[in-house]
Each structure stands twice: as structure tokens, then as C-alpha cells.
XYZ file of C-alpha atoms in Angstrom:
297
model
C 45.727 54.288 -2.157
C 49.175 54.180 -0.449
C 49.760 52.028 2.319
C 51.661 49.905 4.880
C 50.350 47.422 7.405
C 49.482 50.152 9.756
C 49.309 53.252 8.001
C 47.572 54.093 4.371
C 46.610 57.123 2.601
C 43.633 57.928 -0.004
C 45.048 59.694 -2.871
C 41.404 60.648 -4.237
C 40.405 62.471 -1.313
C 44.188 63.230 0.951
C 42.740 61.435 4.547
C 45.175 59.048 6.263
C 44.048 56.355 7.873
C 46.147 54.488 10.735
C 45.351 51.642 12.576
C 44.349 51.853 16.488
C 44.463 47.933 17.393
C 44.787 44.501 15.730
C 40.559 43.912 14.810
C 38.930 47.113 15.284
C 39.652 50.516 15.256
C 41.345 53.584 13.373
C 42.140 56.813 13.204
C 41.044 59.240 10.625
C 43.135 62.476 9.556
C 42.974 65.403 6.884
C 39.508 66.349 6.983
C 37.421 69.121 8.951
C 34.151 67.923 9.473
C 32.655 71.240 10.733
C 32.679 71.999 6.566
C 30.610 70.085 4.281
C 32.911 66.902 3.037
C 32.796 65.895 -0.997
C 31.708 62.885 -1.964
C 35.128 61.281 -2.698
C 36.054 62.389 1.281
C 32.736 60.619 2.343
C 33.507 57.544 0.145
C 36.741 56.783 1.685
C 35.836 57.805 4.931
C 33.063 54.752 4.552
C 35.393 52.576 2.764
C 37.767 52.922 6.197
C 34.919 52.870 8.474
C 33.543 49.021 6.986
C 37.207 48.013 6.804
C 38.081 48.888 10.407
C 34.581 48.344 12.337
C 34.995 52.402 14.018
C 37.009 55.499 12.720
C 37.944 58.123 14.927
C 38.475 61.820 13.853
C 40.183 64.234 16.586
C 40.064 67.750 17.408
C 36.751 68.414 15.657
C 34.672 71.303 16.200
C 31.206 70.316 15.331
C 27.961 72.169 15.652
C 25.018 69.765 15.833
C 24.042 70.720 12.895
C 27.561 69.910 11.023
C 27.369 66.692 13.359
C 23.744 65.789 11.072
C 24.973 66.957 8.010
C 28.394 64.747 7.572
C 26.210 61.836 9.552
C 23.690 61.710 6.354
C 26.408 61.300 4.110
C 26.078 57.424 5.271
C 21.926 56.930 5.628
C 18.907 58.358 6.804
C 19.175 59.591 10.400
C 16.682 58.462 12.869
C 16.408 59.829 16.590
C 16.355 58.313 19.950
C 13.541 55.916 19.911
C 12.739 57.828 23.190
C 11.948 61.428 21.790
C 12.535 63.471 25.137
C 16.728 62.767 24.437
C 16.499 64.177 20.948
C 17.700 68.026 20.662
C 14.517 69.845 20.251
C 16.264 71.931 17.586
C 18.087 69.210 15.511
C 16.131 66.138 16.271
C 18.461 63.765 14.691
C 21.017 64.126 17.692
C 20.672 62.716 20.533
C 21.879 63.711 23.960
C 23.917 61.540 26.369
C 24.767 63.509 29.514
C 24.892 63.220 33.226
C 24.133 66.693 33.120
C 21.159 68.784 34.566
C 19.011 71.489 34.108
C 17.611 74.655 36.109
C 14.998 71.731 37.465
C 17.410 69.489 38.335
C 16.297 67.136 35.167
C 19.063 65.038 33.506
C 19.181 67.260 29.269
C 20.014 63.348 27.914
C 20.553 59.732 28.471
C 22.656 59.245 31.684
C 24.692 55.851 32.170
C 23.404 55.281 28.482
C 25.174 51.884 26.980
C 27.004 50.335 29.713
C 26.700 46.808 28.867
C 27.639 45.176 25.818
C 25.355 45.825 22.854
C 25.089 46.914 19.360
C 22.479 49.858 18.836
C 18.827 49.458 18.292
C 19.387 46.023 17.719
C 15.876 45.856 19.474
C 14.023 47.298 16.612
C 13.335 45.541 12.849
C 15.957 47.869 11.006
C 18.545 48.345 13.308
C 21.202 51.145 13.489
C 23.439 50.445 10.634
C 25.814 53.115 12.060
C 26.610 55.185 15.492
C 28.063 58.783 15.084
C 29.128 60.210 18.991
C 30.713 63.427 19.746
C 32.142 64.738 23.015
C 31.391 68.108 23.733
C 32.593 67.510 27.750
C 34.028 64.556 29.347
C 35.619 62.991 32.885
C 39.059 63.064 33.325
C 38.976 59.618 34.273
C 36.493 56.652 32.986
C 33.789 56.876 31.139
C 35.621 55.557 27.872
C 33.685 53.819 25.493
C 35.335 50.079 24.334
C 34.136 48.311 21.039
C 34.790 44.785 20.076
C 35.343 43.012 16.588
C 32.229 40.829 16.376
C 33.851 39.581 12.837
C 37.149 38.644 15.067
C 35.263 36.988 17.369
C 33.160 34.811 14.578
C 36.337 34.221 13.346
C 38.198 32.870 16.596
C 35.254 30.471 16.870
C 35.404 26.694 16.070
C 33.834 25.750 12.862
C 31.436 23.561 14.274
C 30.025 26.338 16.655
C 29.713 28.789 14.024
C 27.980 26.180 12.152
C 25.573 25.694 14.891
C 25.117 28.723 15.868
C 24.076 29.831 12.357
C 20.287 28.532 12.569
C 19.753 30.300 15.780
C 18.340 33.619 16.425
C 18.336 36.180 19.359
C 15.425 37.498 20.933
C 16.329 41.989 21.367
C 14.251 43.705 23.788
C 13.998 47.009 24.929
C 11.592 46.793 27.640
C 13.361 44.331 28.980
C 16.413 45.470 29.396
C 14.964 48.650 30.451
C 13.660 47.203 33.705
C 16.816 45.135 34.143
C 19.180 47.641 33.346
C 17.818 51.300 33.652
C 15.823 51.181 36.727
C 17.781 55.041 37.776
C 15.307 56.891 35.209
C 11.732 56.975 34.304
C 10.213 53.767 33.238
C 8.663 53.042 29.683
C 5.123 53.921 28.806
C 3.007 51.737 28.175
C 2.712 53.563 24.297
C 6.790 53.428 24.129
C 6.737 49.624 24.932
C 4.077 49.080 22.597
C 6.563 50.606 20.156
C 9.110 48.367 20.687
C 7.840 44.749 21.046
C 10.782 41.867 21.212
C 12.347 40.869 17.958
C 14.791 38.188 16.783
C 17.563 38.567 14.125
C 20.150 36.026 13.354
C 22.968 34.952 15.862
C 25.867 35.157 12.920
C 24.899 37.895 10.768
C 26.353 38.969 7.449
C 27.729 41.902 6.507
C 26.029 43.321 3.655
C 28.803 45.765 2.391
C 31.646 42.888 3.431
C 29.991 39.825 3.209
C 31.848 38.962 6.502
C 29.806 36.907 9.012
C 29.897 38.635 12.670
C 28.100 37.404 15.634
C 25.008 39.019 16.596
C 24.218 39.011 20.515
C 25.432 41.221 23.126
C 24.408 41.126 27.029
C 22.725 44.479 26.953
C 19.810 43.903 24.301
C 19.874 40.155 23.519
C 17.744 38.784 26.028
C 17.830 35.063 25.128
C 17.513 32.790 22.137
C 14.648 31.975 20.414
C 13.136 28.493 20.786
C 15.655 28.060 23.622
C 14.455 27.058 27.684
C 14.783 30.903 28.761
C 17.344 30.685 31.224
C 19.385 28.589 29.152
C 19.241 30.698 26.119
C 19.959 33.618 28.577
C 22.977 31.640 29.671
C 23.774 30.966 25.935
C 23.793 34.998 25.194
C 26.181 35.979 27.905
C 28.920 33.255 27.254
C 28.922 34.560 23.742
C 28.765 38.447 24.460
C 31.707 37.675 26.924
C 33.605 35.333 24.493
C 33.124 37.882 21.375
C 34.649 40.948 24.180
C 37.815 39.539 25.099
C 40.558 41.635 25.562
C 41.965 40.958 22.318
C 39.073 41.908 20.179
C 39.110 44.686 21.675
C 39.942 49.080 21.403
C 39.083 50.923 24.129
C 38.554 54.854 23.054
C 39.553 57.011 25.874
C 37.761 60.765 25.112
C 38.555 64.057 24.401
C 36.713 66.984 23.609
C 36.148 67.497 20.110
C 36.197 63.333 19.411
C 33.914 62.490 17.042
C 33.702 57.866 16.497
C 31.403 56.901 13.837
C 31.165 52.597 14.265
C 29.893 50.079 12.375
C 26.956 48.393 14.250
C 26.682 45.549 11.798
C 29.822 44.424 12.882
C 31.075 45.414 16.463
C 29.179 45.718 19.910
C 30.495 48.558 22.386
C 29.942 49.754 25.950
C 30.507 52.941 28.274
C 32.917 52.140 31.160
C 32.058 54.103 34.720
C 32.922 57.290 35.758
C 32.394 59.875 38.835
C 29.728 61.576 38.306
C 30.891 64.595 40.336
C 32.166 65.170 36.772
C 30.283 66.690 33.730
C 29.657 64.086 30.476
C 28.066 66.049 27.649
C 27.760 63.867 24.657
C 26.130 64.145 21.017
C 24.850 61.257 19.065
C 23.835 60.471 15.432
C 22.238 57.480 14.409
C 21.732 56.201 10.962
C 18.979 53.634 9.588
C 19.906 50.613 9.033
C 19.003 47.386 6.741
C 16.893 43.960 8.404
C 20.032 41.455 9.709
C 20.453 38.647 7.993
C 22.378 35.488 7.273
C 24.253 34.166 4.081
C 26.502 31.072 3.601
C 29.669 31.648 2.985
């Protein structure tokens, strides 16, 4: 591997990688993902991807099917926990769109993400990794930040990462689905039952790293376990704000034929706004993941 600070190159496979920000963030060239990738592209690809937290790879033409293919490289796929945003023809992609059909129906998720979180951290095995693809975007808004959650472990003081390592947040869907997503359908009472609360450590480590991140975002952390509610609640948001500052931060603005693949074990993202006069047509892969966990340095 050649490299410079900002800059490096895979011999093995030809990609270049260069840095987007300080934390998190890079860019990905010399591959074509609409063709199948060899296992020495797909091994540096994830060798960049758990050193930078999210790659990006431009001008991509990618067919759902190509977009499932080069996602199982990386892990098993699993859907939308909500079947009706999976593609009924390639049900390991998931549709995130404002727009709607001949019946006036929404095709995917609308306003999907907008708070801090890090996905599916709601169920047992959370999302070890998010693949999304624009197909159609606004000119304006509806970029999609992510945030260093090993930078922000880091910039704490050793006596709050200390403490904070024996706690663990409570994740739940149905929650923040009546908080948060009041503009669409409700949960069943059968897709609550599916995803009951669950807790997972406040610092977790990275299992391919070792490097301890923190674990809580506004979205899907509702409060810490064996905390007063409110206060735990409290607890949540000063982190999820602390770990999102500006400097911890890249902020992805889109173009068609984007594809970012990020590493949910270690960053939390969000959507930003947008008009919705204009068209968002998005494509999403999401790969299982492994039960959090803490380890002492």
C-alpha cells in the first residue's frame, strides 16, 4: 500500500483511497461496482471502510441487483424490519423515497433517519453495515451527515469513559416510532411485538478494531438502563449531541449514482431536510451484524 496522510493506494487490488475529513469519511476510486468485484477489491474496500468509519464511491451505475451482490461481499443482508419498504423483487433493498405511486402511496421510507442514530440498533444483532444509493435527489438538503463515535470516545475525559463503561442504553423502535414518525402508518401490534426494547453497552468495542466508540444516539436510544427515565433520557441526548459536534463530523452532500457504505459499529448518521416539492429516490442495503459488546482496553 502506497500512501500519504491524505491520500493512499492498494497495490493488490489498484483503488485509491483519499480522505474526506479529519475522523470519518473517504472516498473510494478505481472500481465499477455495477461488475462483480474480486475478493482482493472487496478486502481493501473493507479494510478502508473499518479504517475510515464510511467510504464513498461516485458515479456508480448500480442495478439493485449489483447494489445486493457487492453488499454481500461484507455479511448476510437483511431487509427493512418493516417488509412493505423492501423491493418486492430484490428484497434485500430497501426503499427510501418521498416518492408516490398511481395511489398516491409513498414506494419507501419518507423522512427515514433524521435524527441521530446508528441502524437497527433496536434489534439484538444490529446492522453491522449501511449500503445507500441515490438513484434521484434534491438539489438542495437532504444530505446525509455521519459522526466518528470512536472520535468522540476519544475526546472524552477518562473518568467519563470510565463511567460510562458499566452503563447500557435502552433501543426502541416503537418508541421512537410514536415520537418520531407520527407522518406514516403506525406499528402493528405483530411488528411491535417484533421489536421489544433492548439494551447494548454505552462504549462499545469494535470487533474488527478493537477501538471503543460510544453507543447512543437521540433517534433509537431512548434512555439508560437502571437510570430515573427522564434522567437517563437527559443522559442520552447530552451524549448524542456531544459525540455530533461539528468536528466529528462529514456531511455527504448527494449525487446521483453515490453509493456510501458506513460502519454502524462505529459512527451514528442522520438525513438533513429538504423540499419535498423535490423527488428523493434512494436504495438501501443492510448487512447483519454481531451482539455489541464491551472489552477493556
Amino acid at each position: 500500500m502506497v500512501s500519504n496522510e491524505d491520500v493512499y493506494r492498494y497495490e493488490a487490488s489498484g483503488i485509491t483511497v483519499k480522505k474526506l475529513a479529519d475522523h470519518v469519511g473517504a472516498e473510494v476510486d478505481g472500481v465499477d461496482l455495477s461488475i462483480p468485484v474480486s475478493a482482493e477489491v472487496a478486502r481493501d474496500i473493507k479494510d478502508a471502510w473499518e479504517r475510515h468509519g464510511v467510504v464513498v464511491f461516485r458515479n456508480q451505475d448500480l442495478p439493485p441487483t449489483a447494489h445486493r451482490d457487492f453488499s454481500a461481499h461484507f455479511g448476510p443482508l437483511v431487509g427493512h424490519v418493516l417488509s412493505r419498504f423492501n423491493m418486492a423483487d430484490c428484497p434485500e433493498v430497501t426503499i427510501i423515497s418521498n416518492v408516490v405511486d398511481e395511489k398516491g402511496e409513498k414506494i419507501g421510507a419518507d423522512r427515514a433517519g433524521m435524527l441521530w442514530h446508528s441502524d437497527m440498533s433496536f434489534v439484538k444483532r444490529p446492522s453491522m453495515g449501511s449500503l445507500l444509493y441515490c438513484v434521484e435527489c434534491p438539489p438542495v438538503g437532504a444530505d446525509t451527515q455521519f459522526a466518528s463515535m470512536h472520535a468522540a470516545y476519544d475526546a472524552l475525559p477518562p473518568e467519563e469513559q470510565q463511567r460510562l463503561a458499566t452503563r447500557q442504553g435502552v433501543h426502541d423502535y416503537a418508541w421512537h416510532y410514536r415520537t418520531y414518525l407520527a407522518h406514516r402508518a403506525q406499528l402493528t401490534a405483530e411488528e411491535e411485538a417484533r421489536t421489544p426494547p433492548v439494551t447494548h453497552p454505552v462504549i462499545r468495542t469494535h470487533p474488527g478494531t478493537g477501538r471503543q466508540a460510544l453507543y447512543v444516539g437521540e433517534g433509537l436510544t431512548r434512555t439508560i438502563a437502571g437510570m430515573d427515565e427522564d434522567a437517563g433520557r437527559k443522559l442520552v441526548v447530552e451524549l448524542s449531541d456531544f459525540a455530533t459536534q461539528p468536528q466529528f463530523v462529514y456531511s455527504h452532500k448527494w449525487r446521483p449514482g453515490d453509493l456510501v457504505f458506513w460502519d454502524n459499529r462505529s459512527t451514528m448518521h442522520r438525513a438533513t431536510e429538504f423540499d419535498d416539492r423535490y423527488r428523493r429516490l434512494m436504495r438501501r442495503t443492510t448487512i447483519l451484524g454481531d451482539e455489541p459488546f464491551y472489552r477493556a482496553a
